[in-house]
Amino acid sequence: MASNDTALAFAGHLRSLSDDDLVRLLSARELRENGIKDFFDLADALLDPASVQQALARLDRPTLAALATVGELGSAGIPDAAAHLEAAGADPAALAALPAHLASAVHLALAFEQGGTFAVRPAVTAQLREWPSLGLPSREELVTEPAPTPLAPVSQVDARFTDTVSAERAFGTTTAIVELVAELQHESARELARGGIALPDSKRLAASMGVDIDDVVVLLEIAARAGLAALDSGRWMPTAASAPWLLDSSGDRWAALANAWLERQPTAIRAILGRSAHATWGERLDDYATWLYPAGGDWMRERVRVYTRDAELLGITAHNEPSTPGVALLAEGPREASDAMAALFPPEVAQVYLQPDLSVVSPGPLEPALDSRLRAMADVEARAIASTYRISTASLYRAMAMGESEATIREFLTGISLTGIPQPLSYLIAEAAQRYGLVRVGVVDGDRAYVRSTDDTLLRTLLVDHGIAALGLTRAGDRLLSRFDRDLVFWTLAEARYPVAAENADREVVVLTRKHATRAVAASTDSTSSLIERLRLGSSSDSEETDKAWLSRQLDVAIRNKVGLTVTVRMPDGTDVDYQLEPASVGGGRLRARDRKSDIERTLPLASIVSVGPAQ
């Protein structure tokens, strides 16, 4: 633990920060908020050895070397620190990045800067001095210990095999995420309070995606990282960005996922993986990560594991060998990577076979724009290089609810079919068009929904259908009422495969669009804001009362820990006088303390004390 005069000064510094600065600091330090009532508690928490060690574990070796060096010097400007590091054997790259390294330490409140001079908090220096006893590198080792042997170069002989495997994985992952987004468009998925997707939704998504149930969460993470899906009110939903992504080419779809993998990498991971564009990954990558982040431990290993796992799924690597598209992504950028992967993907087709059994067979990956429109009127049965769809009455209802008509459906299917429209399918389209809109949903009483139909038997069926019981439909004359809004009732009935249409006040059919999720906000924001409110000394609107509370807390800490203070007192003539005091007690509105300079006891009215600070 740092000395208490440092804790007092640190508490004062923390109090002077803006709310935005405090949010950034608390987020960066990943601080647990239990037991923190004021800035003194916050200072103690941030200077606690466990908290300091956690922050140091997030720093790379050059930053740690800079911290340890400045800590041993007491304080130093950039030139002095650079000279000491150079004399100790630091490489030119570390010296060039020294200002950035010290700035990151200041950002984490591990160091502070005054007038161009940096100083490391004593708690940090003390913790670094303990490292050798913890099996971690000393200050000298942080500077001089060389990086592990360079990673083995990728074999050119195996490049073709690597690219074949990576393309298969990339195509499979991209295809699965297309199905994920499409299924979420039909029905969102519930996130459990403890994390993870509810089991019924996991099974549904796995079936649609053609993957094992355990893979759903991993693929959802990749989709979320690319901004294609997000949590909204406890449910996973597609975002607005997913609609144009579904219309992109297969290569561009993959590039969006791969570029998100690259762009969303934390700085720590990018520093590790960026070195490996032309080298074999695996154990040597782990060795380098351990060297670069010597205190990272399980935290760093897990982060590396997640990104290397996703690199394999996305075909950036195959069996720990970077693929040609992977090298292009890491060394050049997403455009070059997209072109490289597109060349490896199977060619897209623009026509399909319509079968009398109502199935649709695509002999290759269907062009995305055609695929997107076809899946509005057909369900995907098998998804691979060659795909199978099936048209049903329910799928045609769905298409019509999205704005299609009998004429537009026939025109589209005729345009993409190599076999025309078989007679059974023609009959099905005509029958669906005749029945579509037999159930109508509109708005009554401001925002409640009503359901009406010319078929009273169908209304009675809706009342007893357990699958839609949550809508709470009740009979009111010739229609049914729900306490929910029109959109919710409409989509619930559509998912239950009723021939439902939405209508406006004039009973004209209107096309509804599904709600998209907004990008998720960090869950910790609300709790951090609450903590900051507590830190503002009870959120008192009276600045005078707030200052009195702050003064009292400073004196209490100094008395309890027998710490000297500089106490500024306003004299009767209006002048301010500084005393170097060791506070002994507070009572009756007065401070009793020993004057360090004159070695006498002083009793000062609290009302006359202007400020207190660390002893000089």
Short mmCIF file of C-alpha atoms in Angstrom, two decimals, residues 253-494:
data_model
loop_
_atom_site.label_atom_id
_atom_site.label_comp_id
_atom_site.label_asym_id
_atom_site.label_seq_id
_atom_site.Cartn_x
_atom_site.Cartn_y
_atom_site.Cartn_z
CA ARG A 253 -19.78 -10.82 -46.48
CA TRP A 254 -16.70 -12.72 -45.34
CA ALA A 255 -14.56 -9.57 -45.52
CA ALA A 256 -16.96 -7.74 -43.19
CA LEU A 257 -16.66 -10.53 -40.61
CA ALA A 258 -12.89 -10.79 -40.99
CA ASN A 259 -12.35 -7.03 -40.86
CA ALA A 260 -14.43 -6.83 -37.68
CA TRP A 261 -12.20 -9.56 -36.23
CA LEU A 262 -9.20 -7.37 -37.05
CA GLU A 263 -10.60 -3.94 -36.13
CA ARG A 264 -12.18 -4.98 -32.84
CA GLN A 265 -9.01 -6.59 -31.54
CA PRO A 266 -7.78 -5.04 -28.29
CA THR A 267 -4.40 -3.35 -28.59
CA ALA A 268 -2.79 -6.19 -26.67
CA ILE A 269 -4.00 -8.84 -29.12
CA ARG A 270 -3.16 -6.79 -32.18
CA ALA A 271 0.42 -6.41 -30.96
CA ILE A 272 0.69 -10.19 -30.72
CA LEU A 273 -1.14 -11.25 -33.88
CA GLY A 274 0.17 -8.40 -36.05
CA ARG A 275 3.63 -9.95 -35.78
CA SER A 276 2.35 -13.22 -37.19
CA ALA A 277 1.05 -12.41 -40.67
CA HIS A 278 3.69 -14.61 -42.33
CA ALA A 279 4.41 -17.06 -39.52
CA THR A 280 3.02 -20.21 -37.95
CA TRP A 281 0.79 -19.67 -34.92
CA GLY A 282 0.24 -22.10 -32.06
CA GLU A 283 2.58 -22.66 -29.11
CA ARG A 284 5.15 -20.12 -30.26
CA LEU A 285 2.42 -17.50 -30.46
CA ASP A 286 1.54 -18.29 -26.82
CA ASP A 287 5.21 -17.99 -25.87
CA TYR A 288 5.42 -14.56 -27.45
CA ALA A 289 2.19 -13.45 -25.74
CA THR A 290 3.60 -14.55 -22.38
CA TRP A 291 6.83 -12.65 -23.05
CA LEU A 292 5.07 -9.47 -24.19
CA TYR A 293 2.56 -9.54 -21.30
CA PRO A 294 4.58 -11.20 -18.51
CA ALA A 295 1.84 -10.79 -15.88
CA GLY A 296 -1.07 -11.41 -18.27
CA GLY A 297 -1.52 -15.04 -17.22
CA ASP A 298 -4.90 -16.67 -17.84
CA TRP A 299 -6.45 -13.32 -18.80
CA MET A 300 -4.12 -12.92 -21.78
CA ARG A 301 -4.16 -16.59 -22.75
CA GLU A 302 -7.97 -16.58 -22.91
CA ARG A 303 -8.03 -13.45 -25.07
CA VAL A 304 -5.48 -14.93 -27.46
CA ARG A 305 -7.46 -18.19 -27.53
CA VAL A 306 -10.71 -16.43 -28.52
CA TYR A 307 -9.13 -14.54 -31.40
CA THR A 308 -7.11 -17.49 -32.69
CA ARG A 309 -10.23 -19.69 -32.46
CA ASP A 310 -12.20 -17.19 -34.51
CA ALA A 311 -9.32 -16.86 -36.97
CA GLU A 312 -9.65 -20.59 -37.65
CA LEU A 313 -13.44 -20.34 -38.06
CA LEU A 314 -13.10 -17.42 -40.47
CA GLY A 315 -10.36 -19.07 -42.51
CA ILE A 316 -7.81 -16.42 -41.61
CA THR A 317 -5.73 -19.38 -40.53
CA ALA A 318 -6.01 -23.11 -41.10
CA HIS A 319 -4.29 -25.46 -38.68
CA ASN A 320 -2.39 -22.43 -37.29
CA GLU A 321 -1.07 -21.46 -40.75
CA PRO A 322 -2.18 -18.04 -42.09
CA SER A 323 -4.04 -18.47 -45.39
CA THR A 324 -3.48 -16.29 -48.45
CA PRO A 325 -6.60 -14.19 -47.57
CA GLY A 326 -5.45 -14.13 -43.93
CA VAL A 327 -2.03 -12.78 -44.88
CA ALA A 328 -3.73 -10.16 -47.08
CA LEU A 329 -5.98 -9.12 -44.20
CA LEU A 330 -3.14 -8.79 -41.67
CA ALA A 331 -0.61 -7.21 -44.03
CA GLU A 332 -2.69 -5.24 -46.55
CA GLY A 333 -6.34 -4.78 -45.62
CA PRO A 334 -9.94 -6.02 -46.04
CA ARG A 335 -10.29 -5.14 -49.73
CA GLU A 336 -7.30 -7.25 -50.74
CA ALA A 337 -8.43 -10.01 -48.37
CA SER A 338 -11.94 -10.00 -49.85
CA ASP A 339 -10.56 -10.43 -53.39
CA ALA A 340 -8.28 -13.24 -52.25
CA MET A 341 -11.06 -15.14 -50.48
CA ALA A 342 -13.61 -14.57 -53.25
CA ALA A 343 -11.21 -16.29 -55.65
CA LEU A 344 -11.28 -19.36 -53.40
CA PHE A 345 -15.05 -19.45 -52.86
CA PRO A 346 -17.29 -21.49 -55.20
CA PRO A 347 -18.80 -19.33 -57.99
CA GLU A 348 -22.27 -17.92 -57.40
CA VAL A 349 -25.22 -18.89 -59.61
CA ALA A 350 -28.26 -16.90 -60.73
CA GLN A 351 -30.75 -19.69 -61.57
CA VAL A 352 -32.36 -22.59 -59.75
CA TYR A 353 -34.51 -25.68 -60.39
CA LEU A 354 -38.16 -25.46 -59.26
CA GLN A 355 -39.44 -28.98 -58.53
CA PRO A 356 -43.00 -30.35 -58.59
CA ASP A 357 -42.61 -31.34 -54.91
CA LEU A 358 -42.39 -27.59 -54.11
CA SER A 359 -38.63 -27.72 -53.45
CA VAL A 360 -36.12 -25.31 -54.99
CA VAL A 361 -32.62 -26.58 -55.76
CA SER A 362 -29.76 -24.16 -56.28
CA PRO A 363 -26.79 -25.91 -58.01
CA GLY A 364 -24.34 -23.50 -56.32
CA PRO A 365 -24.36 -20.55 -53.93
CA LEU A 366 -27.20 -18.35 -55.10
CA GLU A 367 -26.37 -14.70 -55.71
CA PRO A 368 -27.06 -12.91 -52.37
CA ALA A 369 -29.74 -10.55 -53.71
CA LEU A 370 -31.63 -13.49 -55.25
CA ASP A 371 -31.07 -15.64 -52.16
CA SER A 372 -32.39 -12.90 -49.89
CA ARG A 373 -35.59 -12.51 -51.89
CA LEU A 374 -36.11 -16.25 -52.37
CA ARG A 375 -35.80 -17.00 -48.64
CA ALA A 376 -38.60 -14.47 -48.03
CA MET A 377 -40.94 -16.85 -49.87
CA ALA A 378 -39.24 -20.18 -49.14
CA ASP A 379 -37.65 -21.91 -46.14
CA VAL A 380 -34.07 -23.13 -46.35
CA GLU A 381 -33.90 -26.89 -45.92
CA ALA A 382 -30.24 -27.58 -46.66
CA ARG A 383 -27.49 -25.01 -46.93
CA ALA A 384 -24.11 -25.76 -48.48
CA ILE A 385 -22.45 -25.11 -51.82
CA ALA A 386 -25.66 -26.49 -53.35
CA SER A 387 -28.73 -25.46 -51.36
CA THR A 388 -32.33 -26.61 -51.12
CA TYR A 389 -35.32 -24.42 -50.29
CA ARG A 390 -38.99 -25.35 -49.88
CA ILE A 391 -42.02 -23.23 -50.68
CA SER A 392 -45.12 -23.63 -48.52
CA THR A 393 -48.36 -21.83 -47.86
CA ALA A 394 -46.84 -20.35 -44.69
CA SER A 395 -43.72 -19.12 -46.51
CA LEU A 396 -45.88 -17.49 -49.20
CA TYR A 397 -47.93 -15.77 -46.48
CA ARG A 398 -44.65 -14.47 -45.05
CA ALA A 399 -43.60 -13.08 -48.41
CA MET A 400 -46.93 -11.35 -48.89
CA ALA A 401 -46.68 -9.85 -45.41
CA MET A 402 -43.36 -8.36 -46.54
CA GLY A 403 -44.96 -6.72 -49.58
CA GLU A 404 -44.94 -9.43 -52.25
CA SER A 405 -48.04 -10.19 -54.30
CA GLU A 406 -49.11 -13.13 -56.45
CA ALA A 407 -47.87 -11.30 -59.54
CA THR A 408 -44.46 -10.36 -58.14
CA ILE A 409 -43.89 -13.87 -56.76
CA ARG A 410 -44.66 -15.45 -60.15
CA GLU A 411 -42.48 -12.93 -61.96
CA PHE A 412 -39.51 -13.52 -59.67
CA LEU A 413 -39.73 -17.32 -59.72
CA THR A 414 -40.12 -17.39 -63.50
CA GLY A 415 -37.01 -15.21 -63.84
CA ILE A 416 -34.72 -17.46 -61.80
CA SER A 417 -36.16 -20.87 -62.72
CA LEU A 418 -34.47 -23.22 -65.19
CA THR A 419 -37.61 -25.38 -65.23
CA GLY A 420 -40.48 -22.87 -65.26
CA ILE A 421 -43.13 -22.96 -62.52
CA PRO A 422 -44.45 -26.50 -61.97
CA GLN A 423 -48.23 -26.84 -61.83
CA PRO A 424 -48.40 -27.83 -58.12
CA LEU A 425 -46.45 -24.70 -57.21
CA SER A 426 -48.67 -22.54 -59.43
CA TYR A 427 -51.77 -23.86 -57.65
CA LEU A 428 -50.18 -23.21 -54.24
CA ILE A 429 -49.34 -19.59 -55.12
CA ALA A 430 -52.89 -18.94 -56.33
CA GLU A 431 -54.44 -20.49 -53.20
CA ALA A 432 -52.14 -18.56 -50.84
CA ALA A 433 -52.93 -15.27 -52.61
CA GLN A 434 -56.65 -15.98 -52.29
CA ARG A 435 -56.45 -16.63 -48.55
CA TYR A 436 -53.82 -14.05 -47.62
CA GLY A 437 -55.32 -11.25 -45.54
CA LEU A 438 -58.16 -13.41 -44.27
CA VAL A 439 -56.93 -12.33 -40.82
CA ARG A 440 -56.46 -8.56 -40.38
CA VAL A 441 -54.69 -6.75 -37.55
CA GLY A 442 -55.21 -3.05 -36.81
CA VAL A 443 -55.07 -0.46 -34.04
CA VAL A 444 -57.81 0.41 -31.58
CA ASP A 445 -57.90 2.64 -28.46
CA GLY A 446 -54.66 4.41 -29.24
CA ASP A 447 -52.14 1.55 -29.36
CA ARG A 448 -53.95 -1.71 -28.62
CA ALA A 449 -54.40 -4.23 -31.42
CA TYR A 450 -57.58 -5.75 -32.80
CA VAL A 451 -57.90 -8.87 -34.94
CA ARG A 452 -60.78 -9.33 -37.39
CA SER A 453 -61.77 -11.85 -40.05
CA THR A 454 -64.69 -12.62 -42.30
CA ASP A 455 -64.23 -16.26 -41.26
CA ASP A 456 -65.71 -16.60 -37.76
CA THR A 457 -64.42 -20.17 -37.47
CA LEU A 458 -60.89 -18.82 -37.89
CA LEU A 459 -61.48 -16.27 -35.09
CA ARG A 460 -62.62 -19.07 -32.79
CA THR A 461 -59.46 -21.00 -33.68
CA LEU A 462 -57.32 -18.03 -32.69
CA LEU A 463 -59.03 -17.89 -29.28
CA VAL A 464 -58.12 -21.48 -28.43
CA ASP A 465 -54.66 -21.66 -30.04
CA HIS A 466 -52.22 -22.28 -27.16
CA GLY A 467 -49.30 -21.19 -29.36
CA ILE A 468 -50.52 -17.57 -29.31
CA ALA A 469 -52.10 -17.57 -25.84
CA ALA A 470 -49.58 -14.96 -24.65
CA LEU A 471 -51.37 -12.36 -26.79
CA GLY A 472 -54.34 -12.58 -24.39
CA LEU A 473 -56.94 -12.34 -27.16
CA THR A 474 -60.51 -11.72 -25.98
CA ARG A 475 -63.76 -11.58 -27.94
CA ALA A 476 -65.39 -8.17 -28.47
CA GLY A 477 -68.29 -8.53 -30.89
CA ASP A 478 -67.07 -9.41 -34.37
CA ARG A 479 -63.38 -9.04 -33.55
CA LEU A 480 -60.71 -9.97 -31.01
CA LEU A 481 -58.78 -7.54 -28.82
CA SER A 482 -55.27 -7.75 -27.33
CA ARG A 483 -53.53 -5.57 -24.78
CA PHE A 484 -50.43 -5.57 -27.00
CA ASP A 485 -49.64 -3.32 -29.96
CA ARG A 486 -50.35 -4.09 -33.60
CA ASP A 487 -46.77 -4.98 -34.60
CA LEU A 488 -46.34 -7.55 -31.84
CA VAL A 489 -49.70 -9.19 -32.58
CA PHE A 490 -49.06 -9.17 -36.32
CA TRP A 491 -45.64 -10.81 -36.16
CA THR A 492 -46.81 -13.34 -33.58
CA LEU A 493 -49.67 -14.43 -35.87
CA ALA A 494 -47.36 -14.42 -38.89
#
